PDB file of C-alpha atoms in Angstrom:
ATOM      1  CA  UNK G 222      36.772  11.728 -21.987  1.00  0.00           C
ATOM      2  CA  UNK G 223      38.008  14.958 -23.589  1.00  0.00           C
ATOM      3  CA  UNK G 224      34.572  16.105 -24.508  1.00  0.00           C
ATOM      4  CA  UNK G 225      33.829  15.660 -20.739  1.00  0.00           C
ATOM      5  CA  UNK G 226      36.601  17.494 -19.376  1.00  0.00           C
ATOM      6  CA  UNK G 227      35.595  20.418 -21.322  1.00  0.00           C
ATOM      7  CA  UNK G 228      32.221  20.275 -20.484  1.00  0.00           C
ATOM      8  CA  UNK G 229      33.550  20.416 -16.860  1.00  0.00           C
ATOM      9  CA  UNK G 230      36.108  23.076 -17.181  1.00  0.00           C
ATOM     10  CA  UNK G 231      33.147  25.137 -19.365  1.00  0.00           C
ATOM     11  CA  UNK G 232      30.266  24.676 -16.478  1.00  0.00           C
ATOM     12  CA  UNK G 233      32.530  25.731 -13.485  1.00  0.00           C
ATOM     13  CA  UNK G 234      33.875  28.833 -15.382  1.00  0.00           C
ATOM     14  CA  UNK G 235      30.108  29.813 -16.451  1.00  0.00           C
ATOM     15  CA  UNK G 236      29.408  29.101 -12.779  1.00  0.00           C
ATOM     16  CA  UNK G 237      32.207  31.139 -10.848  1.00  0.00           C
ATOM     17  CA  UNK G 238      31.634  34.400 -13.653  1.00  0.00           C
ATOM     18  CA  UNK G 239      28.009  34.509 -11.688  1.00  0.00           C
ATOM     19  CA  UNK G 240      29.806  34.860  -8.301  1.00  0.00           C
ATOM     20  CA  UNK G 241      29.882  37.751  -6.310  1.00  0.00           C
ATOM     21  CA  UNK G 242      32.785  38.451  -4.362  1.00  0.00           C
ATOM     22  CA  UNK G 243      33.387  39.535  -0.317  1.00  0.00           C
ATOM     23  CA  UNK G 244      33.155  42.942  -0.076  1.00  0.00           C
ATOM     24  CA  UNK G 245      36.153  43.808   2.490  1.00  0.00           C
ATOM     25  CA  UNK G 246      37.678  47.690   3.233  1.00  0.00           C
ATOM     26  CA  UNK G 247      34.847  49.132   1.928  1.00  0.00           C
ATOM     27  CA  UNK G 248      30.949  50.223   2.893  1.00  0.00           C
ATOM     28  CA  UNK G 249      27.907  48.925   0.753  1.00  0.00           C
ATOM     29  CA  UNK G 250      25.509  51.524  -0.520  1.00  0.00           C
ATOM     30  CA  UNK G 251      21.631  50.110  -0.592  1.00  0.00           C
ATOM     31  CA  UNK G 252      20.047  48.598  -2.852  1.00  0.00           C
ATOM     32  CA  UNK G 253      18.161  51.643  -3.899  1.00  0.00           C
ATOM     33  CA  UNK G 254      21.094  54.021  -3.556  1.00  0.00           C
ATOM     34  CA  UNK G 255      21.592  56.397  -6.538  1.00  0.00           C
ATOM     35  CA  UNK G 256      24.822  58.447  -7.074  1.00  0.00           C
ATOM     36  CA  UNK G 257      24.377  61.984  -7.304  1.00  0.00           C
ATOM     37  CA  UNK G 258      26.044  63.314 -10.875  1.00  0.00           C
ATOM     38  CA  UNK G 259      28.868  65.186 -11.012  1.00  0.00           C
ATOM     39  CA  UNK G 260      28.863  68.693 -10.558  1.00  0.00           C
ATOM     40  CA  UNK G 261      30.218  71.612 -12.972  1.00  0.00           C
ATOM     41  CA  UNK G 262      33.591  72.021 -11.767  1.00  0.00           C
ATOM     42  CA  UNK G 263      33.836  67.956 -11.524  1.00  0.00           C
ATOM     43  CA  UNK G 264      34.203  64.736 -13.393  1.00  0.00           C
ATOM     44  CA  UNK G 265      32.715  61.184 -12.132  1.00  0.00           C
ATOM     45  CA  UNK G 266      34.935  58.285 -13.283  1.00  0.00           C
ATOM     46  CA  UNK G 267      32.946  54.558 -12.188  1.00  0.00           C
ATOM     47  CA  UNK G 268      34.697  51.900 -12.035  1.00  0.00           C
ATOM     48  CA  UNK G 269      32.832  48.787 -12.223  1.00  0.00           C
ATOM     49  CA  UNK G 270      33.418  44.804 -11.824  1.00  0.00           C
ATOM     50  CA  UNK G 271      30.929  42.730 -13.460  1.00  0.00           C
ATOM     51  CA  UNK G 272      33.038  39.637 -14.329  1.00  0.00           C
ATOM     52  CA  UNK G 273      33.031  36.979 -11.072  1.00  0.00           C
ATOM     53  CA  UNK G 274      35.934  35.795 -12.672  1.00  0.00           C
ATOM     54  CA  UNK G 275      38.363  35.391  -9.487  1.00  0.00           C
ATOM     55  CA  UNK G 276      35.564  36.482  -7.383  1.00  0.00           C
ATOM     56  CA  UNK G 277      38.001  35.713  -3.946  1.00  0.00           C
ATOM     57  CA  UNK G 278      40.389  38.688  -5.193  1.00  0.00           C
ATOM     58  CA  UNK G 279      39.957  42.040  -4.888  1.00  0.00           C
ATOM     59  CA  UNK G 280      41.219  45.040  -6.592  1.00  0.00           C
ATOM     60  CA  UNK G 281      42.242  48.212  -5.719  1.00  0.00           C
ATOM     61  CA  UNK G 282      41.930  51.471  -7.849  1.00  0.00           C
ATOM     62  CA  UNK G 283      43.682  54.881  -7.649  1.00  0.00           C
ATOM     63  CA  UNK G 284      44.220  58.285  -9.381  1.00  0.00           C
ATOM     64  CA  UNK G 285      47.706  59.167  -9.161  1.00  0.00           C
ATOM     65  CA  UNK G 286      48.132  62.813  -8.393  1.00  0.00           C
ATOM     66  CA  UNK G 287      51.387  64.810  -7.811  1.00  0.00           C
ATOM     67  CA  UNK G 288      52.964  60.964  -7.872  1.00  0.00           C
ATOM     68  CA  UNK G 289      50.929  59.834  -4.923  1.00  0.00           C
ATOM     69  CA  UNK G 290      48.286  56.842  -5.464  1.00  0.00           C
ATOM     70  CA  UNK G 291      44.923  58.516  -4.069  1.00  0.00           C
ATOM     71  CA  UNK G 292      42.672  55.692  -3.487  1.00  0.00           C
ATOM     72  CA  UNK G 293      39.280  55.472  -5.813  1.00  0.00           C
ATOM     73  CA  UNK G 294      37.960  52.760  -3.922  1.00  0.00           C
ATOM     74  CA  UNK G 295      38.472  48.744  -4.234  1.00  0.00           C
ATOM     75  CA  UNK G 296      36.212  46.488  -5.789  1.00  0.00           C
ATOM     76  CA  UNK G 297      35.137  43.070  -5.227  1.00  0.00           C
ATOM     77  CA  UNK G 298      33.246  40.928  -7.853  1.00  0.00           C
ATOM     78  CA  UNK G 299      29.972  42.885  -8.647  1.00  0.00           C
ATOM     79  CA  UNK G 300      30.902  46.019  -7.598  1.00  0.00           C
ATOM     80  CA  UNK G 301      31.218  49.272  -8.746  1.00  0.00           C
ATOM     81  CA  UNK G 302      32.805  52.588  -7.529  1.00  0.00           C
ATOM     82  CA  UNK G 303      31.748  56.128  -8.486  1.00  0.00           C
ATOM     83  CA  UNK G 304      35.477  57.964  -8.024  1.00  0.00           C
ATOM     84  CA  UNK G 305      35.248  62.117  -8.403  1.00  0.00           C
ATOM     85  CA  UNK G 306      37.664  64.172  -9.628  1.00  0.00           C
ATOM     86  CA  UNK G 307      39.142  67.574 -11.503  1.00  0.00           C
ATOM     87  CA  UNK G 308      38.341  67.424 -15.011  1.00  0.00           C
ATOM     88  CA  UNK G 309      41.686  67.395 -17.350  1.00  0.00           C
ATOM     89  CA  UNK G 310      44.096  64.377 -18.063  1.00  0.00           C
ATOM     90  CA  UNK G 311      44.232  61.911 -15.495  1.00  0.00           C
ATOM     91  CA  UNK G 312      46.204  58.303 -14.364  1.00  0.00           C
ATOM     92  CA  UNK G 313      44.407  56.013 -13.084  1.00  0.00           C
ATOM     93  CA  UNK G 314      46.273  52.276 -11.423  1.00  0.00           C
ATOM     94  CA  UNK G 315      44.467  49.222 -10.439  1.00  0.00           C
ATOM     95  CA  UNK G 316      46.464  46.186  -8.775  1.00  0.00           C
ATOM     96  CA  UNK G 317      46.084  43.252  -8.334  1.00  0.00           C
ATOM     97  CA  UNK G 318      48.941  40.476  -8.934  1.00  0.00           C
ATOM     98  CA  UNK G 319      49.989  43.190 -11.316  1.00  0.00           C
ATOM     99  CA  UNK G 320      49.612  46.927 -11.998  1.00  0.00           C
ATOM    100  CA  UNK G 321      47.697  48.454 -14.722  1.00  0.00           C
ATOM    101  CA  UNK G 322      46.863  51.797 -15.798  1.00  0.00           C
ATOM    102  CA  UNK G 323      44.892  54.188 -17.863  1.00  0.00           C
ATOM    103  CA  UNK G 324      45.017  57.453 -18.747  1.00  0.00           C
ATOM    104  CA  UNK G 325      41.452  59.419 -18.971  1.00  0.00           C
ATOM    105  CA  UNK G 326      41.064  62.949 -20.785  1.00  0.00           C
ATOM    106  CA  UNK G 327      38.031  64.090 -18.176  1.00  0.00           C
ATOM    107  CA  UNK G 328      35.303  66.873 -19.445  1.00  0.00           C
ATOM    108  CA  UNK G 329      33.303  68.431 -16.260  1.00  0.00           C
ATOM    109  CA  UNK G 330      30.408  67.033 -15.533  1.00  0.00           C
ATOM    110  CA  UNK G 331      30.483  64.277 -17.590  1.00  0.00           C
ATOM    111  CA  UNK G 332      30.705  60.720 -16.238  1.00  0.00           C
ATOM    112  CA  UNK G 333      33.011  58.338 -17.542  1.00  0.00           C
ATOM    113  CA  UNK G 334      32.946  54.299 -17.193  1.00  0.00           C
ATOM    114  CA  UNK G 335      35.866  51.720 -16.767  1.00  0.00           C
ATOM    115  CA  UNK G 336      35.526  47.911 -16.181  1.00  0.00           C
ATOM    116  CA  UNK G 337      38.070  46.542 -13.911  1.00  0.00           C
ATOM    117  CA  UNK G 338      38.613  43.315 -15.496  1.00  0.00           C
ATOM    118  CA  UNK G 339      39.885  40.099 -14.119  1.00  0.00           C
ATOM    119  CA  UNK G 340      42.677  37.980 -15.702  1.00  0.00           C
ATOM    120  CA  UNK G 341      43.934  34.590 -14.228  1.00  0.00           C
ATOM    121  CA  UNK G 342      47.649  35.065 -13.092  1.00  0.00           C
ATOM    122  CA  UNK G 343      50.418  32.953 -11.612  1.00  0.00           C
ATOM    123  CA  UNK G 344      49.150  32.976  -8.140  1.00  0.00           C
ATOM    124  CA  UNK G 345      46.288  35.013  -8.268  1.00  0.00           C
ATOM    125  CA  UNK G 346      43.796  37.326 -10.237  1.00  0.00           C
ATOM    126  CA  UNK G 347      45.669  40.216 -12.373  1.00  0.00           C
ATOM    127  CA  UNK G 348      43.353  43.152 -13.179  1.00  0.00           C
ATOM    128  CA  UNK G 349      43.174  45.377 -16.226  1.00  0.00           C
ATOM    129  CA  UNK G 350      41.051  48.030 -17.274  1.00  0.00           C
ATOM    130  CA  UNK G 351      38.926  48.244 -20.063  1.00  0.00           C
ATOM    131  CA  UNK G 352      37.677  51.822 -20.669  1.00  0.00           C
ATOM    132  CA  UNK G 353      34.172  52.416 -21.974  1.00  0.00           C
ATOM    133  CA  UNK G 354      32.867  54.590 -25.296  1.00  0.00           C
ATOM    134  CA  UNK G 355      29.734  55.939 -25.737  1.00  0.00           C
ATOM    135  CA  UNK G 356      28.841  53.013 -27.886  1.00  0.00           C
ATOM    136  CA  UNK G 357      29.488  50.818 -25.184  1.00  0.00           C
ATOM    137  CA  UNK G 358      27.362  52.920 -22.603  1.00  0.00           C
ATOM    138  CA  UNK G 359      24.602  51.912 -25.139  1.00  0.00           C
ATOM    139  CA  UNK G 360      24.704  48.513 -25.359  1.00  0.00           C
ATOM    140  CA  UNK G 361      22.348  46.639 -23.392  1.00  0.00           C
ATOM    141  CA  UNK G 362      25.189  44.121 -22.000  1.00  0.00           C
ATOM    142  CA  UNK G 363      26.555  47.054 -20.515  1.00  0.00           C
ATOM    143  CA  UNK G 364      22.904  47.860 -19.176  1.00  0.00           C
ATOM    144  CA  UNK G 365      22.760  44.880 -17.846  1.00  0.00           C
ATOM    145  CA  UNK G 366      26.163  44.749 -16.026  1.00  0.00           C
ATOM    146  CA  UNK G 367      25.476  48.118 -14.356  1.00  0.00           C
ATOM    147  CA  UNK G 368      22.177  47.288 -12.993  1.00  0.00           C
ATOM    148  CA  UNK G 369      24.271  43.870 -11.873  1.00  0.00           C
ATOM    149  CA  UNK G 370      27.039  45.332  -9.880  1.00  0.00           C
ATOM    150  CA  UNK G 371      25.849  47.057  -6.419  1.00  0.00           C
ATOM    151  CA  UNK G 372      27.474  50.683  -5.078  1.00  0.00           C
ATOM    152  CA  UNK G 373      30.342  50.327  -2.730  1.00  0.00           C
ATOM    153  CA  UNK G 374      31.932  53.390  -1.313  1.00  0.00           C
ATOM    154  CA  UNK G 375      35.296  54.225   0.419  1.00  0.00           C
ATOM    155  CA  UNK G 376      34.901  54.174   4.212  1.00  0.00           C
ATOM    156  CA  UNK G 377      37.400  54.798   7.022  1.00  0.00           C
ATOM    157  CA  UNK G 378      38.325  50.887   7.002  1.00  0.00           C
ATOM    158  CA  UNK G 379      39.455  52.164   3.003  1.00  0.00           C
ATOM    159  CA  UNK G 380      41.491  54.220   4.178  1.00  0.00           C
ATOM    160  CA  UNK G 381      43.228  52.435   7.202  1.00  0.00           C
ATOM    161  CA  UNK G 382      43.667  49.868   4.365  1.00  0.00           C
ATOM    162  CA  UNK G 383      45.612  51.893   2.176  1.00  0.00           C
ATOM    163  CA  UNK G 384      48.007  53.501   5.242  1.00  0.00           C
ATOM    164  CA  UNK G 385      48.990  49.461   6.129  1.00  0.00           C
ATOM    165  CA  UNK G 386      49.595  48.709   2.701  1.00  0.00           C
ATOM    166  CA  UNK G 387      51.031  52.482   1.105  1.00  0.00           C
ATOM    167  CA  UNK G 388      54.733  50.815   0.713  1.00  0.00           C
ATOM    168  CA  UNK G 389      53.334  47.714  -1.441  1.00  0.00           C
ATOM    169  CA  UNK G 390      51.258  49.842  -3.489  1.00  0.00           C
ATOM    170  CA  UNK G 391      54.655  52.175  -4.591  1.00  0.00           C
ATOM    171  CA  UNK G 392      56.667  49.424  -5.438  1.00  0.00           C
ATOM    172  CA  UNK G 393      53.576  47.967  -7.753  1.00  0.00           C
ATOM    173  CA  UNK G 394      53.253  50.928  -9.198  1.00  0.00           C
ATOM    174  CA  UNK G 395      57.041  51.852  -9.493  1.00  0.00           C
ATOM    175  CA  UNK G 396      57.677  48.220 -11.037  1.00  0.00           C
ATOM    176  CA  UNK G 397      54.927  48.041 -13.515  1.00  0.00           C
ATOM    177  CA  UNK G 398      54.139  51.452 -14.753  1.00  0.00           C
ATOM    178  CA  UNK G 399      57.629  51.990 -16.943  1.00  0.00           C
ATOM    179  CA  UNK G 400      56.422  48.506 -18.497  1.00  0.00           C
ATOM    180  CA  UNK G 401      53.398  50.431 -19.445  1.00  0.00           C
ATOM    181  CA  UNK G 402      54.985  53.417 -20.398  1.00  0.00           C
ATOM    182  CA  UNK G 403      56.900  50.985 -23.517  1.00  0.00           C
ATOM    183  CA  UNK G 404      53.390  49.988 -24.836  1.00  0.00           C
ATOM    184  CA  UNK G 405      52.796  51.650 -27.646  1.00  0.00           C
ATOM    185  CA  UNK G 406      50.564  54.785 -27.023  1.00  0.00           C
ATOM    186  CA  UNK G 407      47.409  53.133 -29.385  1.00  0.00           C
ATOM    187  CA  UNK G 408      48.164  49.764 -26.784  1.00  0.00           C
ATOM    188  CA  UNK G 409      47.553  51.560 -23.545  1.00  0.00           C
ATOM    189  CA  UNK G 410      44.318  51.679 -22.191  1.00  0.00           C
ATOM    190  CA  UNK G 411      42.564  55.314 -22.398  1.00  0.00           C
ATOM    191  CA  UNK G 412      39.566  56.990 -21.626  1.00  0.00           C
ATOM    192  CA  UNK G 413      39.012  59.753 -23.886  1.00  0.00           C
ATOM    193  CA  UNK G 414      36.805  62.940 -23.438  1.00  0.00           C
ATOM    194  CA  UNK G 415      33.592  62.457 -25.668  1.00  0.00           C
ATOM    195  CA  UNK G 416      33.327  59.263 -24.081  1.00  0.00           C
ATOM    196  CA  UNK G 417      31.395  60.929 -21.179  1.00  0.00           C
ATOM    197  CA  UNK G 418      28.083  61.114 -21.085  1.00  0.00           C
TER     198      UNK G 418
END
């Protein structure tokens, strides 16, 4: 019976990581669309969501600038969003449940890669990031999960989005980030600059 329930509990997790989720609050890019590198005074930061791990939860994703969350776009299972910005040190949140964040040291045009990962939480999915080297770009698992996930891109249903929800996205970020901030500084997650490509 135990060898059963296992087998059971092993098939429907291998079956729901293969699930893509609803895309909602943002526009999909076709198929064939390609995303235009970043320019010299620039850095491109994508975000991407291979897992289908919670695949009914979303997550958001934001730089936070002059201590305002600017939204980078939010992405469903399968997704990925290319997010431009200033080159220099950045903070970057994603929510779900929770709040988690990663700083990024940005070189201009360079483009940088984050997964948005799913984690199973009380009530629903928690997100963390997981930042990506150089020797990750190369891997073909990483190949693979980029040709996987398809372009979304933040439209004006984004941003409507974020202006109904502004107020719940401060107090996540307010209530979780000093919990990050007493991680020690190897323990937080961290994009650094020759990690661009």
């Amino acid at each position: 019976m135990k060898k059963i329930t296992v087998w059971i509990v092993l098939s429907l997790a291998i079956l729901l990581s293969g699930c893509a989720g609803t895309v909602k609050n943002m526009r999909e890019l076709p198929a064939d669309a390609v995303v235009a590198p970043p320019k010299q005074d620039e850095a491109l930061v994508v975000f991407m969501r291979p897992s289908g791990l919670g695949f009914a939860v979303q997550s958001s994703v934001y730089e936070i600038v002059s201590d305002k969350p600017v939204l980078a776009g939010i992405v469903a299972a399968k997704t990925k969003v290319a997010y431009r910005t200033k080159p220099g040190t950045r903070l970057f949140m994603t929510l779900g449940e929770n709040a988690d964040f990663m700083t990024a040291d940005l070189q201009p045009n360079k483009t940088y890669y984050a997964y948005v990962a799913p984690r199973m939480g009380a009530w629903k999915a928690r997100f963390v990031f997981e930042p990506k080297t150089a020797k990750d770009l190369e891997s073909a698992e990483f190949k693979s999960d980029f040709e996987t996930c398809k372009w979304v891109e933040v439209s004006d249903e984004s941003l409507r989005w974020l202006s109904e929800n502004m107020s719940s996205i401060q107090s996540k970020r307010t209530e979780y980030y000093q919990d990050w901030l007493k991680q020690p500084a190897n323990e937080r997650s961290r994009l650094l600059a020759n990690d661009g490509k």
